Amino acid sequence: MTGLAFDVSHLLAGALVLVSFMLLYQTRLFALLNVFALQAVVLALSVAWQAYVQDAIHLYVTAAIAFAFKAVIIPVALHRIISRLGIHRDVENVVGIGPTMLAGLALVALSIVVMLRVVNEADALAREDLAFALSVVLLGMLMMVVRRNAVSMVIGFMSLENGLILAAAGAKGMPLVVEISVAFSVLVAFTVIGVFLFRISERFETVDARALDQFQGDRL
Amino acid sequence: MNLLQALLACDAVLLALSVVAVSAARRGGAGTFVYGVALALSVAQLAAAAAALIGRAAPVGLTLPIGLPWVGANFRLDALAAFFAVVVNLGGAAASLYGIGYGRHEREPGRALPFFPAFLAGMNLVLIADDAYTFLVSWEFMSLASWALVMVHHREAGNRRAGFIYIVMASFGTLSLLLAFGLLAGPSGGYAFDAMRAATPSASVAGLALALALAGAGSKAGLAPLHVWLPLAHPAAPSHVSALMSGVMTKVAVYAFIRIVFDLDGPPDWRWSAPILALGAATALLGVLHALMQTDIKRVLAYSTIENIGLIFVAIGLALAFKASGLAGAAALAMTAALFHSLNHALFKSLLFFGAGAVQTATGERRMGRLGGLLNRMPATGFFMLVGCAAISALPPLNGFVSEWLMLQAILLGPQFPQWTLKLLTPAVGAAVALTAALAAACFVRAFGIPFLGRPRSDEAAKAHDVDRFSLAAMAALALLCLAAGVFPGVVIDTLKPVALAVTGAAMPLQAKIPWLSIAPIAESRSSYNGLLVFLFIAASGAMAASAIHRFASDALRRAPAWDCGFPDSSPATQYTAESFSQPIRRVFGGFVFRGRERLDMPAPGETRPAVYDLTLRDPVWDGLYTPLGELVGTIATRLNRLQFLTIRQYLSVVFAALVALLLVLAAWP
């Protein structure tokens, strides 16, 4: 792999992690959606660059799917859901932004340490790619844990899934059908979650997950 | 078609039969059909296995393209598998024959019929499996089918608890075997037995695999302290299934242990044998003492199974020790004794369970305190039970004597051990075996005498009649085999030769060459036994004594005493009871083995209330091991119950924390 190809893919993967950090400190829902769309665009670029470098046509399809669904359809749909529910207020963080960012830094360090140890025989690109992908996954999970609003939990989940696609694109030989099925499963998950969001807000007049906790069955 | 394919075809038909039985169970005559077909298939498998064993066929293998990818389902028929297939199918054929008659009294035949052929097929498949996956699937299939059969009478008190304890212990056993196979397969994952035979595990891995095999096979066989499920589950099943579980399924566990330890686990270490010998001796003693205390006749038989499994494991432990010490001839003797006793126990324990089932059919009772005088009312059953009791008490000329005699001959070779540990351990084990044999004789005098002799203790026992022809035919066949194996032991020993040769690398001297059908395990100058001579002597002297009594005694005029010790019309309650018969032994051993307490509440003179005799026996294994374990599990489960009621975010946090923790472990791994 030439130096340029390596640098560009490195740059794009790093940008994905950076955008994940940006997601962590967005306190408003619309801004969160925009940053999520930005992450999807960076992901699509990264996958497309991999397609160009690896000379793999099917990765272009993956990039197109990522762009269409994650950068356009899902953000627009979520935008409309938020407008219809009238919840474009602040996002409450359970943990403050500062500790969250510090935790995120620790997670990135952890994933790099783990990946460098585990795959030290693979070539440099795959190694770094996997480390970044694991960081994005962990940051997405962190986001799901520290947020209380159901919409931002959904976005955390979607960004977690972006990390999976990044890992899949970096690994050579991942069949197209796997990526397409992953993309569609995300779409299905999004649809189900959207329906649930409406049901939850109809029933409880809020999408704060705390409201659900009161309705658990026989608590000891 | 070779013999292995014939066995597999029979097993496939058995499985199909169990599917057919599901739909046919409601129709009349379904029981006769299912048990009849199972009988035919068992006889066919018996013939195939016997042909492989007697014909000294070379091991044949077969791989079916099912099961694990790249491994497939491997099957193999060698001498060891063929011998145990003979044992299993002998028991299976007898149980099927007995079931034709006994099954007619079943209230809900649909609950037993589908599982009976499946159980037979499962046991047969375990024996011919040649990779860990096929073995474990068949093993678990056998366990589940037998569990379903234990639960046939699930509405009776105690049976559901028996089923629960059985399935917990069966799962534990399978887990142990799974781990043992995992260790033997090694990091490369060679799950075929061929790969395990080729590999030589390190000493620690082999020792650990042995311990796991002992736990896994021992829990199925009933080795102490993993025996607690057996006396609950075996009596709970219908009697022909009890016979299969006690007589045959425990032998499948013995097979599994021999297969893993002698075939797959690499060269043996003499240190392994010490725990096997100690556990076997403890199991034998504990089993027979418990059997002496029981009053339920099927439970007596179940505890006696534990005793016999202990004896078999003592012989296996001796064979292992001899083999590891390079004394191959002695190892062959001990292994032959173990295999012979497995066969014998399958014969007489099935016979005794059939007899207990016949008693239950005739009287509806299993409690010995409600029976009595059955020998006059059920003469055929009584006679066959007498043969079974004599055989299990190791009385010559029956088969039980021969195998226990061979076992003691092997123990007498103990001074040849080079290790002092074994030199000292063997006589102790020998003493335990001798004590066990004596106690077993007392136990079966009681188990036969209380129900069959004396006078009936209840109306049901007074009105009993002999059972149907099929049940009696099954008992007669087994009684005949007990006698045949006892009178011609040399034939059995010579038939076992290829098995002993394959397992221990040596064989006992050929017995057919010794004149007059004698057997001599080591050399004729040292010790020999002639079953035929003993049989003829006993038969002749018995016949002469009987004729002399009839000739000279019965015709003579006798006068009874006018004053009959103050009991002119004694009630049946004045006879020996099951409890009173075992009281001396209970007084000797009960104090420390059972922590028994006897309390007599005697009313003062003039008081009208009755005297109360109160006896409590505790099971030390339950009190010391299972009750605390159950409490521990309960406590942990109550603590962990809180996890059921977390919020969504807490669940997500738990998952996240678990992931991060695992990644940290991975990062910090040296």
mmCIF file of C-alpha atoms in Angstrom, chain B residues 87-393:
data_model
loop_
_atom_site.group_PDB
_atom_site.id
_atom_site.type_symbol
_atom_site.label_atom_id
_atom_site.label_comp_id
_atom_site.label_asym_id
_atom_site.label_seq_id
_atom_site.Cartn_x
_atom_site.Cartn_y
_atom_site.Cartn_z
ATOM 1 C CA VAL B 87 -24.684 -56.478 28.200
ATOM 2 C CA VAL B 88 -26.966 -53.624 27.123
ATOM 3 C CA ASN B 89 -28.940 -55.635 24.625
ATOM 4 C CA LEU B 90 -29.245 -58.636 26.906
ATOM 5 C CA GLY B 91 -30.838 -56.343 29.469
ATOM 6 C CA GLY B 92 -32.815 -54.571 26.767
ATOM 7 C CA ALA B 93 -34.207 -57.799 25.349
ATOM 8 C CA ALA B 94 -35.187 -59.062 28.798
ATOM 9 C CA ALA B 95 -36.806 -55.736 29.711
ATOM 10 C CA SER B 96 -38.733 -55.686 26.422
ATOM 11 C CA LEU B 97 -39.994 -59.209 26.988
ATOM 12 C CA TYR B 98 -40.972 -58.336 30.532
ATOM 13 C CA GLY B 99 -42.571 -55.116 29.296
ATOM 14 C CA ILE B 100 -44.959 -56.995 26.995
ATOM 15 C CA GLY B 101 -46.673 -58.374 30.055
ATOM 16 C CA TYR B 102 -45.901 -55.698 32.621
ATOM 17 C CA GLY B 103 -46.815 -52.814 30.294
ATOM 18 C CA ARG B 104 -50.450 -53.961 30.222
ATOM 19 C CA HIS B 105 -50.871 -52.810 33.815
ATOM 20 C CA GLU B 106 -49.609 -49.346 32.966
ATOM 21 C CA ARG B 107 -52.313 -46.708 33.422
ATOM 22 C CA GLU B 108 -50.863 -44.235 30.950
ATOM 23 C CA PRO B 109 -48.873 -46.291 28.433
ATOM 24 C CA GLY B 110 -48.422 -43.230 26.212
ATOM 25 C CA ARG B 111 -46.085 -41.725 28.781
ATOM 26 C CA ALA B 112 -43.663 -44.652 28.666
ATOM 27 C CA LEU B 113 -43.942 -46.232 25.214
ATOM 28 C CA PRO B 114 -42.226 -43.554 23.072
ATOM 29 C CA PHE B 115 -39.264 -43.218 25.414
ATOM 30 C CA PHE B 116 -38.492 -46.890 25.916
ATOM 31 C CA PRO B 117 -37.072 -47.576 22.415
ATOM 32 C CA ALA B 118 -35.384 -44.168 22.437
ATOM 33 C CA PHE B 119 -33.666 -45.069 25.709
ATOM 34 C CA LEU B 120 -32.433 -48.355 24.243
ATOM 35 C CA ALA B 121 -31.165 -46.604 21.115
ATOM 36 C CA GLY B 122 -29.397 -43.924 23.183
ATOM 37 C CA MET B 123 -27.514 -46.499 25.253
ATOM 38 C CA ASN B 124 -26.476 -48.431 22.158
ATOM 39 C CA LEU B 125 -25.271 -45.303 20.378
ATOM 40 C CA VAL B 126 -23.089 -44.298 23.330
ATOM 41 C CA LEU B 127 -21.269 -47.608 23.035
ATOM 42 C CA ILE B 128 -20.423 -47.320 19.361
ATOM 43 C CA ALA B 129 -19.736 -43.564 19.265
ATOM 44 C CA ASP B 130 -16.199 -42.775 18.176
ATOM 45 C CA ASP B 131 -15.977 -39.033 18.609
ATOM 46 C CA ALA B 132 -16.692 -36.790 21.564
ATOM 47 C CA TYR B 133 -19.617 -35.005 19.912
ATOM 48 C CA THR B 134 -21.504 -38.168 18.951
ATOM 49 C CA PHE B 135 -20.713 -39.653 22.340
ATOM 50 C CA LEU B 136 -22.057 -36.687 24.281
ATOM 51 C CA VAL B 137 -25.165 -36.306 22.124
ATOM 52 C CA SER B 138 -25.987 -40.004 22.585
ATOM 53 C CA TRP B 139 -25.165 -39.781 26.286
ATOM 54 C CA GLU B 140 -27.474 -36.829 26.786
ATOM 55 C CA PHE B 141 -30.154 -38.496 24.674
ATOM 56 C CA MET B 142 -29.920 -41.536 26.939
ATOM 57 C CA SER B 143 -30.151 -39.321 30.034
ATOM 58 C CA LEU B 144 -33.167 -37.393 28.776
ATOM 59 C CA ALA B 145 -35.029 -40.507 27.635
ATOM 60 C CA SER B 146 -34.450 -42.148 31.015
ATOM 61 C CA TRP B 147 -35.519 -38.926 32.751
ATOM 62 C CA ALA B 148 -38.791 -39.010 30.820
ATOM 63 C CA LEU B 149 -39.243 -42.618 31.923
ATOM 64 C CA VAL B 150 -38.587 -41.679 35.558
ATOM 65 C CA MET B 151 -41.323 -39.075 35.221
ATOM 66 C CA VAL B 152 -43.906 -41.547 33.877
ATOM 67 C CA HIS B 153 -45.700 -41.638 37.225
ATOM 68 C CA HIS B 154 -45.188 -37.952 37.838
ATOM 69 C CA ARG B 155 -48.307 -37.589 39.936
ATOM 70 C CA GLU B 156 -47.020 -39.840 42.694
ATOM 71 C CA ALA B 157 -45.497 -38.060 45.641
ATOM 72 C CA GLY B 158 -41.737 -37.783 45.458
ATOM 73 C CA ASN B 159 -41.347 -38.736 41.812
ATOM 74 C CA ARG B 160 -41.131 -35.158 40.590
ATOM 75 C CA ARG B 161 -38.426 -34.417 43.128
ATOM 76 C CA ALA B 162 -36.618 -37.586 42.040
ATOM 77 C CA GLY B 163 -36.814 -36.443 38.430
ATOM 78 C CA PHE B 164 -35.524 -32.993 39.286
ATOM 79 C CA ILE B 165 -32.558 -34.291 41.269
ATOM 80 C CA TYR B 166 -31.834 -36.796 38.523
ATOM 81 C CA ILE B 167 -31.752 -34.222 35.771
ATOM 82 C CA VAL B 168 -29.556 -31.868 37.805
ATOM 83 C CA MET B 169 -27.058 -34.651 38.501
ATOM 84 C CA ALA B 170 -27.214 -35.876 34.898
ATOM 85 C CA SER B 171 -26.432 -32.373 33.658
ATOM 86 C CA PHE B 172 -23.512 -32.163 36.066
ATOM 87 C CA GLY B 173 -22.216 -35.498 34.802
ATOM 88 C CA THR B 174 -22.486 -34.484 31.168
ATOM 89 C CA LEU B 175 -20.724 -31.204 31.920
ATOM 90 C CA SER B 176 -17.851 -33.108 33.533
ATOM 91 C CA LEU B 177 -17.563 -35.439 30.546
ATOM 92 C CA LEU B 178 -17.711 -32.469 28.176
ATOM 93 C CA LEU B 179 -14.806 -30.838 29.998
ATOM 94 C CA ALA B 180 -12.899 -34.133 30.081
ATOM 95 C CA PHE B 181 -13.250 -34.518 26.322
ATOM 96 C CA GLY B 182 -12.323 -30.864 25.856
ATOM 97 C CA LEU B 183 -9.088 -31.473 27.776
ATOM 98 C CA LEU B 184 -8.320 -34.639 25.830
ATOM 99 C CA ALA B 185 -9.054 -32.972 22.506
ATOM 100 C CA GLY B 186 -6.413 -30.376 23.302
ATOM 101 C CA PRO B 187 -6.076 -26.907 21.803
ATOM 102 C CA SER B 188 -6.171 -28.242 18.240
ATOM 103 C CA GLY B 189 -9.677 -29.634 18.851
ATOM 104 C CA GLY B 190 -9.198 -33.262 17.827
ATOM 105 C CA TYR B 191 -12.631 -34.459 18.905
ATOM 106 C CA ALA B 192 -12.465 -37.800 17.117
ATOM 107 C CA PHE B 193 -11.434 -40.593 19.468
ATOM 108 C CA ASP B 194 -8.740 -41.594 16.958
ATOM 109 C CA ALA B 195 -7.085 -38.210 17.405
ATOM 110 C CA MET B 196 -7.308 -38.540 21.208
ATOM 111 C CA ARG B 197 -5.733 -41.993 21.079
ATOM 112 C CA ALA B 198 -2.895 -40.670 18.964
ATOM 113 C CA ALA B 199 -2.215 -37.680 21.215
ATOM 114 C CA THR B 200 -0.355 -38.081 24.510
ATOM 115 C CA PRO B 201 -1.684 -35.568 27.043
ATOM 116 C CA SER B 202 0.673 -34.134 29.639
ATOM 117 C CA ALA B 203 0.531 -35.632 33.134
ATOM 118 C CA SER B 204 -1.516 -32.818 34.655
ATOM 119 C CA VAL B 205 -4.012 -32.751 31.776
ATOM 120 C CA ALA B 206 -4.399 -36.530 31.890
ATOM 121 C CA GLY B 207 -4.925 -36.462 35.667
ATOM 122 C CA LEU B 208 -7.521 -33.712 35.387
ATOM 123 C CA ALA B 209 -9.310 -35.561 32.582
ATOM 124 C CA LEU B 210 -9.370 -38.666 34.780
ATOM 125 C CA ALA B 211 -10.899 -36.722 37.675
ATOM 126 C CA LEU B 212 -13.535 -35.259 35.360
ATOM 127 C CA ALA B 213 -14.282 -38.668 33.856
ATOM 128 C CA LEU B 214 -14.621 -40.077 37.364
ATOM 129 C CA ALA B 215 -17.122 -37.338 38.214
ATOM 130 C CA GLY B 216 -18.999 -37.627 34.919
ATOM 131 C CA ALA B 217 -19.231 -41.386 34.600
ATOM 132 C CA GLY B 218 -19.398 -41.792 38.378
ATOM 133 C CA SER B 219 -22.439 -39.570 38.682
ATOM 134 C CA LYS B 220 -24.253 -41.717 36.129
ATOM 135 C CA ALA B 221 -23.065 -44.983 37.642
ATOM 136 C CA GLY B 222 -23.848 -43.944 41.221
ATOM 137 C CA LEU B 223 -20.387 -43.514 42.695
ATOM 138 C CA ALA B 224 -20.416 -41.891 46.156
ATOM 139 C CA PRO B 225 -20.887 -39.025 46.843
ATOM 140 C CA LEU B 226 -22.643 -38.487 43.484
ATOM 141 C CA HIS B 227 -25.065 -41.362 44.056
ATOM 142 C CA VAL B 228 -27.912 -39.476 45.728
ATOM 143 C CA TRP B 229 -30.166 -39.325 42.673
ATOM 144 C CA LEU B 230 -29.981 -43.052 41.995
ATOM 145 C CA PRO B 231 -32.051 -44.471 44.898
ATOM 146 C CA LEU B 232 -34.673 -41.824 44.188
ATOM 147 C CA ALA B 233 -34.881 -42.103 40.416
ATOM 148 C CA HIS B 234 -34.450 -45.828 39.772
ATOM 149 C CA PRO B 235 -37.409 -46.950 41.907
ATOM 150 C CA ALA B 236 -39.605 -44.151 40.552
ATOM 151 C CA ALA B 237 -39.595 -45.535 37.011
ATOM 152 C CA PRO B 238 -41.769 -48.485 35.936
ATOM 153 C CA SER B 239 -40.088 -51.736 36.961
ATOM 154 C CA HIS B 240 -38.782 -52.823 33.576
ATOM 155 C CA VAL B 241 -37.241 -49.358 33.183
ATOM 156 C CA SER B 242 -35.820 -49.586 36.714
ATOM 157 C CA ALA B 243 -34.184 -52.807 35.624
ATOM 158 C CA LEU B 244 -32.734 -51.106 32.559
ATOM 159 C CA MET B 245 -31.505 -48.091 34.493
ATOM 160 C CA SER B 246 -29.999 -50.093 37.337
ATOM 161 C CA GLY B 247 -28.787 -53.097 35.441
ATOM 162 C CA VAL B 248 -27.788 -51.576 32.146
ATOM 163 C CA MET B 249 -27.432 -47.787 32.155
ATOM 164 C CA THR B 250 -24.935 -47.917 35.019
ATOM 165 C CA LYS B 251 -22.893 -50.281 32.829
ATOM 166 C CA VAL B 252 -22.888 -47.695 30.058
ATOM 167 C CA ALA B 253 -21.318 -45.340 32.600
ATOM 168 C CA VAL B 254 -18.753 -48.011 33.491
ATOM 169 C CA TYR B 255 -18.043 -48.338 29.775
ATOM 170 C CA ALA B 256 -17.543 -44.578 29.465
ATOM 171 C CA PHE B 257 -15.057 -44.626 32.335
ATOM 172 C CA ILE B 258 -13.080 -47.558 30.915
ATOM 173 C CA ARG B 259 -13.105 -46.003 27.456
ATOM 174 C CA ILE B 260 -11.781 -42.656 28.653
ATOM 175 C CA VAL B 261 -9.268 -43.874 31.220
ATOM 176 C CA PHE B 262 -7.869 -46.962 29.515
ATOM 177 C CA ASP B 263 -8.238 -46.015 25.880
ATOM 178 C CA LEU B 264 -8.091 -42.242 25.438
ATOM 179 C CA ASP B 265 -6.198 -40.853 28.417
ATOM 180 C CA GLY B 266 -2.696 -41.963 27.479
ATOM 181 C CA PRO B 267 -0.461 -44.204 29.598
ATOM 182 C CA PRO B 268 -1.798 -44.562 33.170
ATOM 183 C CA ASP B 269 -0.161 -43.372 36.376
ATOM 184 C CA TRP B 270 -0.438 -45.586 39.458
ATOM 185 C CA ARG B 271 -1.379 -42.561 41.607
ATOM 186 C CA TRP B 272 -4.711 -42.311 39.759
ATOM 187 C CA SER B 273 -5.816 -45.667 41.076
ATOM 188 C CA ALA B 274 -5.755 -44.725 44.787
ATOM 189 C CA PRO B 275 -8.782 -42.386 44.647
ATOM 190 C CA ILE B 276 -10.662 -44.855 42.435
ATOM 191 C CA LEU B 277 -10.004 -47.700 44.876
ATOM 192 C CA ALA B 278 -10.944 -45.593 47.898
ATOM 193 C CA LEU B 279 -14.104 -44.217 46.281
ATOM 194 C CA GLY B 280 -15.110 -47.659 45.039
ATOM 195 C CA ALA B 281 -14.712 -49.249 48.461
ATOM 196 C CA ALA B 282 -16.539 -46.404 50.192
ATOM 197 C CA THR B 283 -19.342 -46.594 47.639
ATOM 198 C CA ALA B 284 -19.706 -50.342 48.094
ATOM 199 C CA LEU B 285 -19.904 -50.089 51.888
ATOM 200 C CA LEU B 286 -22.196 -47.065 51.914
ATOM 201 C CA GLY B 287 -24.469 -48.644 49.305
ATOM 202 C CA VAL B 288 -24.900 -51.929 51.101
ATOM 203 C CA LEU B 289 -25.426 -50.285 54.509
ATOM 204 C CA HIS B 290 -28.118 -48.051 53.024
ATOM 205 C CA ALA B 291 -29.668 -51.049 51.287
ATOM 206 C CA LEU B 292 -29.897 -52.811 54.647
ATOM 207 C CA MET B 293 -31.801 -49.890 56.148
ATOM 208 C CA GLN B 294 -34.410 -49.463 53.404
ATOM 209 C CA THR B 295 -37.910 -50.845 53.692
ATOM 210 C CA ASP B 296 -39.046 -50.187 50.113
ATOM 211 C CA ILE B 297 -38.051 -53.241 48.094
ATOM 212 C CA LYS B 298 -37.142 -51.328 44.926
ATOM 213 C CA ARG B 299 -35.087 -48.885 46.952
ATOM 214 C CA VAL B 300 -33.179 -51.791 48.502
ATOM 215 C CA LEU B 301 -32.344 -52.898 44.970
ATOM 216 C CA ALA B 302 -31.305 -49.391 43.928
ATOM 217 C CA TYR B 303 -28.908 -49.038 46.876
ATOM 218 C CA SER B 304 -27.581 -52.488 46.119
ATOM 219 C CA THR B 305 -26.791 -51.214 42.611
ATOM 220 C CA ILE B 306 -24.618 -48.536 44.219
ATOM 221 C CA GLU B 307 -22.838 -51.265 46.166
ATOM 222 C CA ASN B 308 -22.144 -53.311 43.033
ATOM 223 C CA ILE B 309 -20.937 -50.249 41.135
ATOM 224 C CA GLY B 310 -18.513 -49.686 43.998
ATOM 225 C CA LEU B 311 -17.197 -53.237 43.591
ATOM 226 C CA ILE B 312 -16.815 -52.776 39.834
ATOM 227 C CA PHE B 313 -14.891 -49.551 40.359
ATOM 228 C CA VAL B 314 -12.624 -51.277 42.885
ATOM 229 C CA ALA B 315 -11.779 -53.846 40.222
ATOM 230 C CA ILE B 316 -11.246 -51.129 37.608
ATOM 231 C CA GLY B 317 -8.971 -49.236 39.997
ATOM 232 C CA LEU B 318 -6.969 -52.406 40.592
ATOM 233 C CA ALA B 319 -6.670 -53.003 36.858
ATOM 234 C CA LEU B 320 -5.418 -49.444 36.408
ATOM 235 C CA ALA B 321 -2.880 -49.816 39.205
ATOM 236 C CA PHE B 322 -1.624 -53.156 37.889
ATOM 237 C CA LYS B 323 -1.377 -51.817 34.364
ATOM 238 C CA ALA B 324 0.519 -48.722 35.491
ATOM 239 C CA SER B 325 2.899 -50.893 37.537
ATOM 240 C CA GLY B 326 3.624 -53.128 34.551
ATOM 241 C CA LEU B 327 1.828 -56.182 35.978
ATOM 242 C CA ALA B 328 -0.174 -56.830 32.833
ATOM 243 C CA GLY B 329 -1.391 -60.319 33.758
ATOM 244 C CA ALA B 330 -2.825 -59.100 37.062
ATOM 245 C CA ALA B 331 -4.378 -56.119 35.285
ATOM 246 C CA ALA B 332 -6.111 -58.500 32.896
ATOM 247 C CA LEU B 333 -7.434 -60.500 35.867
ATOM 248 C CA ALA B 334 -8.819 -57.390 37.596
ATOM 249 C CA MET B 335 -10.321 -56.049 34.376
ATOM 250 C CA THR B 336 -11.905 -59.416 33.604
ATOM 251 C CA ALA B 337 -13.401 -59.413 37.101
ATOM 252 C CA ALA B 338 -14.817 -55.909 36.532
ATOM 253 C CA LEU B 339 -16.310 -56.834 33.157
ATOM 254 C CA PHE B 340 -17.637 -60.163 34.419
ATOM 255 C CA HIS B 341 -19.247 -58.455 37.376
ATOM 256 C CA SER B 342 -20.791 -55.848 35.054
ATOM 257 C CA LEU B 343 -22.392 -58.644 33.059
ATOM 258 C CA ASN B 344 -23.494 -60.465 36.211
ATOM 259 C CA HIS B 345 -24.942 -57.395 37.820
ATOM 260 C CA ALA B 346 -26.899 -56.626 34.654
ATOM 261 C CA LEU B 347 -28.340 -60.143 34.787
ATOM 262 C CA PHE B 348 -29.314 -60.484 38.432
ATOM 263 C CA LYS B 349 -30.249 -56.855 39.078
ATOM 264 C CA SER B 350 -32.635 -56.928 36.109
ATOM 265 C CA LEU B 351 -34.034 -60.211 37.417
ATOM 266 C CA LEU B 352 -34.552 -58.764 40.901
ATOM 267 C CA PHE B 353 -36.225 -55.615 39.581
ATOM 268 C CA PHE B 354 -38.517 -57.772 37.452
ATOM 269 C CA GLY B 355 -39.395 -59.738 40.561
ATOM 270 C CA ALA B 356 -40.053 -56.539 42.515
ATOM 271 C CA GLY B 357 -42.229 -55.342 39.647
ATOM 272 C CA ALA B 358 -44.153 -58.616 39.705
ATOM 273 C CA VAL B 359 -44.695 -58.219 43.448
ATOM 274 C CA GLN B 360 -45.891 -54.688 42.894
ATOM 275 C CA THR B 361 -48.257 -55.795 40.146
ATOM 276 C CA ALA B 362 -49.658 -58.587 42.274
ATOM 277 C CA THR B 363 -50.049 -56.668 45.524
ATOM 278 C CA GLY B 364 -49.740 -52.966 44.699
ATOM 279 C CA GLU B 365 -47.129 -52.730 47.453
ATOM 280 C CA ARG B 366 -43.426 -52.024 47.534
ATOM 281 C CA ARG B 367 -43.108 -51.689 51.310
ATOM 282 C CA MET B 368 -41.723 -54.891 52.757
ATOM 283 C CA GLY B 369 -43.654 -54.348 55.966
ATOM 284 C CA ARG B 370 -46.913 -54.956 54.078
ATOM 285 C CA LEU B 371 -45.796 -58.134 52.300
ATOM 286 C CA GLY B 372 -44.996 -61.628 53.466
ATOM 287 C CA GLY B 373 -45.719 -65.245 52.599
ATOM 288 C CA LEU B 374 -45.573 -64.558 48.873
ATOM 289 C CA LEU B 375 -43.610 -67.735 48.123
ATOM 290 C CA ASN B 376 -46.781 -69.815 48.498
ATOM 291 C CA ARG B 377 -48.913 -67.432 46.444
ATOM 292 C CA MET B 378 -46.372 -66.549 43.725
ATOM 293 C CA PRO B 379 -44.199 -69.692 43.563
ATOM 294 C CA ALA B 380 -42.589 -68.979 40.190
ATOM 295 C CA THR B 381 -41.705 -65.351 40.982
ATOM 296 C CA GLY B 382 -40.493 -66.447 44.398
ATOM 297 C CA PHE B 383 -38.209 -69.078 42.930
ATOM 298 C CA PHE B 384 -36.670 -66.699 40.410
ATOM 299 C CA MET B 385 -36.222 -64.060 43.104
ATOM 300 C CA LEU B 386 -34.481 -66.670 45.229
ATOM 301 C CA VAL B 387 -32.085 -67.407 42.381
ATOM 302 C CA GLY B 388 -31.441 -63.667 41.901
ATOM 303 C CA CYS B 389 -30.900 -63.084 45.624
ATOM 304 C CA ALA B 390 -28.502 -66.021 45.861
ATOM 305 C CA ALA B 391 -26.613 -64.771 42.820
ATOM 306 C CA ILE B 392 -26.267 -61.205 44.109
ATOM 307 C CA SER B 393 -25.210 -62.530 47.520
#
